[in-house]
Amino acid sequence: MSVLCPVCRKEIDPDDVNVAADVAFCRACNNAAKLSAIAEEFSERREAARSRLTVTEETDGDASIPAPDLANPPKGCWYRDDGLEARVGATCRSLAGAAFMLFFTLFWNGVVSVFVVINVASTLVHLGVAVPAWFPSPKGNTAPNMPLGMTLFLWLFLTPFILIGAFTAAMALTSLFGHVEVRVRDTHGTVFTGVGPVGWKRRFDVANVRGVAIGQTSWKENNQTKPVIVIEADKTIRFGSMLHQKHRTFVAGALRNLLAVHK
């Protein structure tokens, strides 16, 4: 168990914990507390969270998330617990989704890149830099004759289109190589979505988990919401919209068991 300071809630270094003397000293706030009192508080928080933990299914009409076989997870899913940290996750791989996103990304960025190239050439001219002969400008190394105001306006106009192109490219990569993983270590929980080590991390307090459910996204695709895993804790975290239904169900069920075990 990680020892958290009851005052500043920061983790106390193991070297500053004296079990024999029943004392834990926090160097962050210079506070000394009884180790037994900290352990008792931790136990009370776990029991309180366990009594609040509910698992419901909000889609497909099912009454509950089925209990998963943690020893034999579906292909593309995993559950690992080494006693210090537990991990449950699944791959986001979808060849059909990746093919669609890749096609859309290439089409979108191909159109946007024409305007970006023109504006880059104009920007170089206004900065007093000669356009290289190899630069793919429509006029070769002769930049388009655009005034500075128009060049600046075009950058502002193109920015959201460039961001959309970057987002679709990230979605295509996630559909090919991405994964979702939840890590739990003592009272610290982390939800990760991304490719390799690069992605989006969101943290939650395990002791404050009130429920785990299959919910719906707050946004719509083709005028429809998509199912997601919802963790209700000190904050509400929704994730897993790109997971296959079988993977999503396993991760949600494994989280139910995992969070209950850690309370």
Short mmCIF file of N, CA and C in Angstrom, two decimals, residues 1-149:
data_model
loop_
_atom_site.label_atom_id
_atom_site.label_comp_id
_atom_site.label_asym_id
_atom_site.label_seq_id
_atom_site.Cartn_x
_atom_site.Cartn_y
_atom_site.Cartn_z
N MET A 1 0.83 -1.19 0.00
CA MET A 1 0.00 0.00 0.00
C MET A 1 0.86 1.24 0.00
N SER A 2 0.58 2.19 -0.90
CA SER A 2 1.26 3.48 -0.87
C SER A 2 0.74 4.27 0.32
N VAL A 3 1.63 4.96 1.00
CA VAL A 3 1.24 5.75 2.16
C VAL A 3 1.08 7.19 1.72
N LEU A 4 -0.14 7.71 1.84
CA LEU A 4 -0.43 9.09 1.46
C LEU A 4 -0.53 9.96 2.69
N CYS A 5 0.02 11.15 2.60
CA CYS A 5 -0.05 12.10 3.71
C CYS A 5 -1.49 12.52 3.92
N PRO A 6 -2.02 12.48 5.15
CA PRO A 6 -3.41 12.87 5.39
C PRO A 6 -3.65 14.37 5.24
N VAL A 7 -2.57 15.14 5.15
CA VAL A 7 -2.71 16.60 5.04
C VAL A 7 -2.66 17.05 3.58
N CYS A 8 -1.54 16.74 2.88
CA CYS A 8 -1.38 17.20 1.50
C CYS A 8 -1.71 16.15 0.47
N ARG A 9 -1.99 14.90 0.89
CA ARG A 9 -2.37 13.79 0.03
C ARG A 9 -1.28 13.34 -0.93
N LYS A 10 -0.04 13.75 -0.67
CA LYS A 10 1.06 13.30 -1.51
C LYS A 10 1.64 12.00 -0.94
N GLU A 11 2.26 11.20 -1.81
CA GLU A 11 2.80 9.92 -1.38
C GLU A 11 4.06 10.13 -0.55
N ILE A 12 4.12 9.43 0.58
CA ILE A 12 5.26 9.54 1.48
C ILE A 12 6.33 8.53 1.07
N ASP A 13 7.56 8.98 1.05
CA ASP A 13 8.67 8.11 0.66
C ASP A 13 8.78 6.95 1.66
N PRO A 14 8.97 5.72 1.16
CA PRO A 14 9.08 4.55 2.06
C PRO A 14 10.17 4.71 3.12
N ASP A 15 11.24 5.45 2.81
CA ASP A 15 12.30 5.65 3.78
C ASP A 15 11.85 6.49 4.97
N ASP A 16 10.74 7.24 4.79
CA ASP A 16 10.24 8.09 5.86
C ASP A 16 9.09 7.44 6.63
N VAL A 17 8.93 6.13 6.41
CA VAL A 17 7.89 5.37 7.12
C VAL A 17 8.57 4.44 8.13
N ASN A 18 8.25 4.62 9.39
CA ASN A 18 8.80 3.80 10.46
C ASN A 18 7.67 2.95 11.04
N VAL A 19 7.62 1.70 10.60
CA VAL A 19 6.54 0.82 11.04
C VAL A 19 6.62 0.55 12.53
N ALA A 20 7.82 0.34 13.03
CA ALA A 20 7.99 0.02 14.46
C ALA A 20 7.52 1.16 15.35
N ALA A 21 7.80 2.39 14.92
CA ALA A 21 7.41 3.55 15.72
C ALA A 21 6.01 4.04 15.37
N ASP A 22 5.38 3.41 14.36
CA ASP A 22 4.03 3.80 13.93
C ASP A 22 4.00 5.28 13.51
N VAL A 23 5.02 5.68 12.72
CA VAL A 23 5.10 7.08 12.30
C VAL A 23 5.42 7.14 10.81
N ALA A 24 4.78 8.08 10.13
CA ALA A 24 5.07 8.36 8.72
C ALA A 24 5.28 9.87 8.60
N PHE A 25 6.43 10.25 8.05
CA PHE A 25 6.78 11.68 7.96
C PHE A 25 6.72 12.14 6.50
N CYS A 26 5.93 13.18 6.25
CA CYS A 26 5.79 13.73 4.91
C CYS A 26 6.72 14.93 4.76
N ARG A 27 7.69 14.82 3.87
CA ARG A 27 8.63 15.91 3.65
C ARG A 27 8.02 17.04 2.83
N ALA A 28 6.94 16.75 2.11
CA ALA A 28 6.32 17.78 1.28
C ALA A 28 5.68 18.88 2.13
N CYS A 29 5.09 18.48 3.27
CA CYS A 29 4.43 19.48 4.13
C CYS A 29 4.95 19.43 5.57
N ASN A 30 6.03 18.63 5.80
CA ASN A 30 6.64 18.53 7.14
C ASN A 30 5.63 18.07 8.20
N ASN A 31 4.81 17.11 7.83
CA ASN A 31 3.80 16.60 8.75
C ASN A 31 4.13 15.17 9.15
N ALA A 32 4.02 14.90 10.44
CA ALA A 32 4.22 13.54 10.97
C ALA A 32 2.88 12.99 11.40
N ALA A 33 2.55 11.80 10.96
CA ALA A 33 1.26 11.21 11.28
C ALA A 33 1.43 9.77 11.70
N LYS A 34 0.44 9.25 12.41
CA LYS A 34 0.47 7.85 12.81
C LYS A 34 0.19 6.95 11.61
N LEU A 35 1.06 5.98 11.43
CA LEU A 35 0.90 5.06 10.31
C LEU A 35 -0.40 4.27 10.44
N SER A 36 -0.75 3.88 11.65
CA SER A 36 -1.97 3.10 11.87
C SER A 36 -3.22 3.90 11.50
N ALA A 37 -3.18 5.22 11.78
CA ALA A 37 -4.32 6.08 11.45
C ALA A 37 -4.48 6.20 9.93
N ILE A 38 -3.34 6.30 9.24
CA ILE A 38 -3.38 6.39 7.77
C ILE A 38 -3.94 5.10 7.18
N ALA A 39 -3.49 3.96 7.71
CA ALA A 39 -3.97 2.67 7.22
C ALA A 39 -5.46 2.50 7.49
N GLU A 40 -5.92 2.97 8.64
CA GLU A 40 -7.34 2.86 8.98
C GLU A 40 -8.19 3.71 8.04
N GLU A 41 -7.70 4.92 7.73
CA GLU A 41 -8.43 5.81 6.82
C GLU A 41 -8.51 5.19 5.42
N PHE A 42 -7.39 4.59 5.00
CA PHE A 42 -7.35 3.96 3.68
C PHE A 42 -8.37 2.83 3.61
N SER A 43 -8.44 2.03 4.67
CA SER A 43 -9.37 0.91 4.71
C SER A 43 -10.82 1.39 4.68
N GLU A 44 -11.09 2.47 5.41
CA GLU A 44 -12.45 3.01 5.45
C GLU A 44 -12.87 3.53 4.08
N ARG A 45 -11.96 4.18 3.38
CA ARG A 45 -12.26 4.71 2.05
C ARG A 45 -12.53 3.57 1.07
N ARG A 46 -11.77 2.48 1.18
CA ARG A 46 -11.97 1.34 0.30
C ARG A 46 -13.35 0.71 0.52
N GLU A 47 -13.72 0.56 1.79
CA GLU A 47 -15.01 -0.06 2.10
C GLU A 47 -16.16 0.82 1.66
N ALA A 48 -16.00 2.14 1.85
CA ALA A 48 -17.05 3.07 1.43
C ALA A 48 -17.23 3.05 -0.08
N ALA A 49 -16.10 3.00 -0.79
CA ALA A 49 -16.17 2.97 -2.25
C ALA A 49 -16.77 1.66 -2.73
N ARG A 50 -16.44 0.54 -2.04
CA ARG A 50 -16.97 -0.76 -2.44
C ARG A 50 -18.50 -0.79 -2.31
N SER A 51 -19.01 -0.15 -1.26
CA SER A 51 -20.45 -0.15 -1.06
C SER A 51 -21.16 0.70 -2.10
N ARG A 52 -20.42 1.65 -2.73
CA ARG A 52 -21.02 2.51 -3.75
C ARG A 52 -20.87 1.94 -5.14
N LEU A 53 -19.98 0.96 -5.30
CA LEU A 53 -19.66 0.47 -6.62
C LEU A 53 -20.84 -0.27 -7.24
N THR A 54 -21.26 0.18 -8.39
CA THR A 54 -22.34 -0.48 -9.13
C THR A 54 -21.87 -0.71 -10.54
N VAL A 55 -22.37 -1.78 -11.11
CA VAL A 55 -22.03 -2.08 -12.50
C VAL A 55 -23.33 -2.28 -13.25
N THR A 56 -23.60 -1.42 -14.22
CA THR A 56 -24.83 -1.51 -14.99
C THR A 56 -24.53 -1.46 -16.45
N GLU A 57 -25.42 -2.00 -17.24
CA GLU A 57 -25.28 -1.97 -18.69
C GLU A 57 -26.34 -1.04 -19.23
N GLU A 58 -25.94 0.01 -19.96
CA GLU A 58 -26.87 1.01 -20.46
C GLU A 58 -27.19 0.79 -21.93
N THR A 59 -26.64 -0.25 -22.55
CA THR A 59 -26.89 -0.48 -23.96
C THR A 59 -27.28 -1.93 -24.18
N ASP A 60 -27.90 -2.16 -25.34
CA ASP A 60 -28.27 -3.50 -25.78
C ASP A 60 -29.29 -4.18 -24.88
N GLY A 61 -29.83 -3.45 -23.87
CA GLY A 61 -30.88 -4.01 -23.04
C GLY A 61 -30.42 -5.01 -22.01
N ASP A 62 -29.12 -5.24 -21.85
CA ASP A 62 -28.64 -6.19 -20.86
C ASP A 62 -28.72 -5.59 -19.46
N ALA A 63 -28.96 -6.43 -18.48
CA ALA A 63 -29.11 -5.95 -17.11
C ALA A 63 -27.77 -5.67 -16.47
N SER A 64 -26.74 -6.37 -16.88
CA SER A 64 -25.44 -6.18 -16.24
C SER A 64 -24.33 -6.56 -17.19
N ILE A 65 -23.12 -6.15 -16.84
CA ILE A 65 -21.93 -6.54 -17.61
C ILE A 65 -21.57 -7.96 -17.19
N PRO A 66 -21.46 -8.88 -18.12
CA PRO A 66 -21.16 -10.27 -17.74
C PRO A 66 -19.77 -10.39 -17.11
N ALA A 67 -19.65 -11.31 -16.17
CA ALA A 67 -18.36 -11.54 -15.53
C ALA A 67 -17.38 -12.12 -16.54
N PRO A 68 -16.20 -11.53 -16.67
CA PRO A 68 -15.24 -12.01 -17.67
C PRO A 68 -14.39 -13.17 -17.15
N ASP A 69 -13.84 -13.94 -18.07
CA ASP A 69 -12.88 -14.98 -17.72
C ASP A 69 -11.49 -14.33 -17.78
N LEU A 70 -11.00 -13.87 -16.64
CA LEU A 70 -9.74 -13.13 -16.62
C LEU A 70 -8.55 -14.00 -17.01
N ALA A 71 -8.68 -15.29 -16.79
CA ALA A 71 -7.57 -16.20 -17.14
C ALA A 71 -7.50 -16.46 -18.64
N ASN A 72 -8.61 -16.24 -19.34
CA ASN A 72 -8.65 -16.47 -20.79
C ASN A 72 -9.34 -15.30 -21.48
N PRO A 73 -8.68 -14.16 -21.54
CA PRO A 73 -9.30 -13.00 -22.18
C PRO A 73 -9.44 -13.21 -23.69
N PRO A 74 -10.38 -12.52 -24.33
CA PRO A 74 -10.53 -12.64 -25.79
C PRO A 74 -9.26 -12.18 -26.49
N LYS A 75 -9.07 -12.65 -27.71
CA LYS A 75 -7.91 -12.24 -28.49
C LYS A 75 -7.92 -10.72 -28.65
N GLY A 76 -6.79 -10.11 -28.37
CA GLY A 76 -6.70 -8.66 -28.45
C GLY A 76 -6.93 -7.96 -27.12
N CYS A 77 -7.22 -8.74 -26.07
CA CYS A 77 -7.42 -8.18 -24.72
C CYS A 77 -6.39 -8.77 -23.77
N TRP A 78 -6.19 -8.11 -22.63
CA TRP A 78 -5.27 -8.64 -21.63
C TRP A 78 -5.65 -8.16 -20.23
N TYR A 79 -5.24 -8.97 -19.27
CA TYR A 79 -5.41 -8.65 -17.85
C TYR A 79 -4.16 -9.13 -17.13
N ARG A 80 -3.43 -8.21 -16.54
CA ARG A 80 -2.18 -8.56 -15.86
C ARG A 80 -2.16 -7.91 -14.48
N ASP A 81 -1.75 -8.67 -13.49
CA ASP A 81 -1.64 -8.16 -12.12
C ASP A 81 -0.42 -8.80 -11.47
N ASP A 82 0.60 -7.98 -11.19
CA ASP A 82 1.83 -8.49 -10.59
C ASP A 82 1.87 -8.28 -9.08
N GLY A 83 0.75 -7.85 -8.51
CA GLY A 83 0.69 -7.62 -7.07
C GLY A 83 0.93 -6.17 -6.70
N LEU A 84 1.63 -5.45 -7.55
CA LEU A 84 1.88 -4.03 -7.31
C LEU A 84 1.02 -3.15 -8.22
N GLU A 85 0.89 -3.58 -9.46
CA GLU A 85 0.10 -2.83 -10.43
C GLU A 85 -0.70 -3.80 -11.28
N ALA A 86 -1.95 -3.45 -11.53
CA ALA A 86 -2.81 -4.26 -12.38
C ALA A 86 -3.11 -3.48 -13.67
N ARG A 87 -3.18 -4.22 -14.78
CA ARG A 87 -3.46 -3.61 -16.07
C ARG A 87 -4.53 -4.40 -16.80
N VAL A 88 -5.49 -3.69 -17.35
CA VAL A 88 -6.50 -4.33 -18.19
C VAL A 88 -6.65 -3.46 -19.43
N GLY A 89 -6.64 -4.11 -20.59
CA GLY A 89 -6.70 -3.32 -21.82
C GLY A 89 -7.10 -4.14 -23.02
N ALA A 90 -7.17 -3.46 -24.16
CA ALA A 90 -7.54 -4.12 -25.41
C ALA A 90 -7.03 -3.29 -26.58
N THR A 91 -6.80 -3.95 -27.68
CA THR A 91 -6.37 -3.26 -28.88
C THR A 91 -7.55 -2.57 -29.55
N CYS A 92 -7.25 -1.46 -30.23
CA CYS A 92 -8.28 -0.73 -30.99
C CYS A 92 -8.26 -1.11 -32.46
N ARG A 93 -7.49 -2.13 -32.82
CA ARG A 93 -7.27 -2.46 -34.22
C ARG A 93 -8.57 -2.81 -34.94
N SER A 94 -8.78 -2.13 -36.06
CA SER A 94 -9.94 -2.38 -36.91
C SER A 94 -9.52 -2.06 -38.33
N LEU A 95 -9.38 -3.09 -39.16
CA LEU A 95 -8.92 -2.89 -40.53
C LEU A 95 -9.93 -2.08 -41.34
N ALA A 96 -11.20 -2.33 -41.13
CA ALA A 96 -12.23 -1.58 -41.86
C ALA A 96 -12.21 -0.12 -41.45
N GLY A 97 -12.14 0.12 -40.14
CA GLY A 97 -12.09 1.50 -39.66
C GLY A 97 -10.83 2.21 -40.10
N ALA A 98 -9.70 1.49 -40.07
CA ALA A 98 -8.43 2.08 -40.49
C ALA A 98 -8.45 2.43 -41.97
N ALA A 99 -9.05 1.55 -42.79
CA ALA A 99 -9.11 1.80 -44.24
C ALA A 99 -9.93 3.04 -44.54
N PHE A 100 -11.07 3.16 -43.85
CA PHE A 100 -11.92 4.34 -44.07
C PHE A 100 -11.22 5.61 -43.63
N MET A 101 -10.63 5.59 -42.40
CA MET A 101 -9.97 6.79 -41.88
C MET A 101 -8.76 7.15 -42.72
N LEU A 102 -8.04 6.15 -43.22
CA LEU A 102 -6.87 6.42 -44.05
C LEU A 102 -7.29 7.07 -45.36
N PHE A 103 -8.35 6.55 -45.98
CA PHE A 103 -8.85 7.15 -47.23
C PHE A 103 -9.29 8.58 -46.99
N PHE A 104 -10.06 8.80 -45.93
CA PHE A 104 -10.55 10.15 -45.63
C PHE A 104 -9.39 11.09 -45.33
N THR A 105 -8.39 10.60 -44.58
CA THR A 105 -7.24 11.43 -44.23
C THR A 105 -6.46 11.85 -45.47
N LEU A 106 -6.21 10.89 -46.36
CA LEU A 106 -5.47 11.21 -47.58
C LEU A 106 -6.24 12.19 -48.46
N PHE A 107 -7.54 11.98 -48.57
CA PHE A 107 -8.36 12.89 -49.40
C PHE A 107 -8.39 14.29 -48.78
N TRP A 108 -8.68 14.35 -47.49
CA TRP A 108 -8.81 15.65 -46.80
C TRP A 108 -7.49 16.40 -46.82
N ASN A 109 -6.42 15.74 -46.40
CA ASN A 109 -5.13 16.42 -46.33
C ASN A 109 -4.59 16.74 -47.72
N GLY A 110 -4.96 15.93 -48.72
CA GLY A 110 -4.54 16.23 -50.08
C GLY A 110 -5.12 17.54 -50.57
N VAL A 111 -6.39 17.78 -50.27
CA VAL A 111 -7.04 19.03 -50.67
C VAL A 111 -6.47 20.21 -49.88
N VAL A 112 -6.36 20.02 -48.56
CA VAL A 112 -5.87 21.11 -47.71
C VAL A 112 -4.42 21.45 -48.03
N SER A 113 -3.62 20.45 -48.38
CA SER A 113 -2.19 20.69 -48.63
C SER A 113 -1.96 21.64 -49.80
N VAL A 114 -2.87 21.66 -50.78
CA VAL A 114 -2.72 22.58 -51.92
C VAL A 114 -2.71 24.03 -51.43
N PHE A 115 -3.64 24.36 -50.55
CA PHE A 115 -3.73 25.72 -50.03
C PHE A 115 -2.59 26.01 -49.05
N VAL A 116 -2.17 24.99 -48.29
CA VAL A 116 -1.07 25.17 -47.36
C VAL A 116 0.22 25.48 -48.11
N VAL A 117 0.47 24.76 -49.20
CA VAL A 117 1.68 24.98 -50.00
C VAL A 117 1.71 26.40 -50.57
N ILE A 118 0.56 26.83 -51.10
CA ILE A 118 0.49 28.19 -51.64
C ILE A 118 0.78 29.22 -50.57
N ASN A 119 0.19 29.02 -49.38
CA ASN A 119 0.37 30.00 -48.31
C ASN A 119 1.77 29.97 -47.73
N VAL A 120 2.40 28.80 -47.70
CA VAL A 120 3.78 28.71 -47.23
C VAL A 120 4.69 29.50 -48.16
N ALA A 121 4.48 29.35 -49.47
CA ALA A 121 5.29 30.09 -50.44
C ALA A 121 5.12 31.59 -50.27
N SER A 122 3.87 32.02 -50.07
CA SER A 122 3.62 33.45 -49.87
C SER A 122 4.25 33.94 -48.58
N THR A 123 4.20 33.11 -47.53
CA THR A 123 4.80 33.49 -46.24
C THR A 123 6.31 33.64 -46.37
N LEU A 124 6.95 32.74 -47.10
CA LEU A 124 8.40 32.84 -47.30
C LEU A 124 8.78 34.14 -48.00
N VAL A 125 7.99 34.54 -48.98
CA VAL A 125 8.27 35.78 -49.70
C VAL A 125 8.15 36.98 -48.78
N HIS A 126 7.09 37.01 -47.95
CA HIS A 126 6.91 38.14 -47.03
C HIS A 126 7.99 38.16 -45.95
N LEU A 127 8.61 37.01 -45.68
CA LEU A 127 9.72 36.97 -44.72
C LEU A 127 11.06 37.27 -45.38
N GLY A 128 11.04 37.49 -46.67
CA GLY A 128 12.28 37.80 -47.40
C GLY A 128 13.11 36.58 -47.70
N VAL A 129 12.49 35.41 -47.72
CA VAL A 129 13.19 34.15 -48.00
C VAL A 129 12.80 33.67 -49.39
N ALA A 130 13.81 33.34 -50.19
CA ALA A 130 13.54 32.86 -51.55
C ALA A 130 12.91 31.48 -51.52
N VAL A 131 11.93 31.28 -52.37
CA VAL A 131 11.27 29.98 -52.44
C VAL A 131 12.20 29.00 -53.13
N PRO A 132 12.58 27.88 -52.47
CA PRO A 132 13.49 26.90 -53.09
C PRO A 132 12.93 26.35 -54.39
N ALA A 133 13.84 25.97 -55.29
CA ALA A 133 13.42 25.44 -56.58
C ALA A 133 12.66 24.12 -56.43
N TRP A 134 12.99 23.36 -55.35
CA TRP A 134 12.34 22.06 -55.15
C TRP A 134 10.97 22.17 -54.48
N PHE A 135 10.64 23.37 -54.00
CA PHE A 135 9.39 23.53 -53.25
C PHE A 135 8.20 23.30 -54.19
N PRO A 136 7.22 22.50 -53.78
CA PRO A 136 6.10 22.14 -54.67
C PRO A 136 5.05 23.25 -54.81
N SER A 137 5.49 24.45 -55.13
CA SER A 137 4.56 25.55 -55.33
C SER A 137 3.97 25.46 -56.73
N PRO A 138 2.71 25.83 -56.90
CA PRO A 138 2.10 25.77 -58.24
C PRO A 138 2.86 26.58 -59.27
N LYS A 139 3.61 27.60 -58.84
CA LYS A 139 4.37 28.43 -59.77
C LYS A 139 5.87 28.17 -59.66
N GLY A 140 6.24 26.99 -59.19
CA GLY A 140 7.66 26.68 -59.04
C GLY A 140 8.27 27.52 -57.95
N ASN A 141 9.41 28.18 -58.27
CA ASN A 141 10.05 29.01 -57.25
C ASN A 141 9.54 30.44 -57.29
N THR A 142 8.43 30.67 -58.01
CA THR A 142 7.81 31.99 -58.04
C THR A 142 6.58 31.94 -57.15
N ALA A 143 6.62 32.69 -56.06
CA ALA A 143 5.54 32.63 -55.08
C ALA A 143 4.29 33.35 -55.60
N PRO A 144 3.12 32.95 -55.16
CA PRO A 144 1.90 33.63 -55.55
C PRO A 144 1.90 35.07 -55.02
N ASN A 145 1.35 35.96 -55.80
CA ASN A 145 1.35 37.37 -55.43
C ASN A 145 0.17 37.67 -54.53
N MET A 146 0.34 37.37 -53.21
CA MET A 146 -0.73 37.62 -52.24
C MET A 146 -0.26 38.65 -51.23
N PRO A 147 -1.11 39.63 -50.91
CA PRO A 147 -0.74 40.61 -49.89
C PRO A 147 -0.60 39.96 -48.53
N LEU A 148 0.11 40.63 -47.63
CA LEU A 148 0.37 40.08 -46.30
C LEU A 148 -0.92 39.80 -45.54
N GLY A 149 -1.89 40.73 -45.63
CA GLY A 149 -3.15 40.53 -44.92
C GLY A 149 -3.87 39.27 -45.36
#
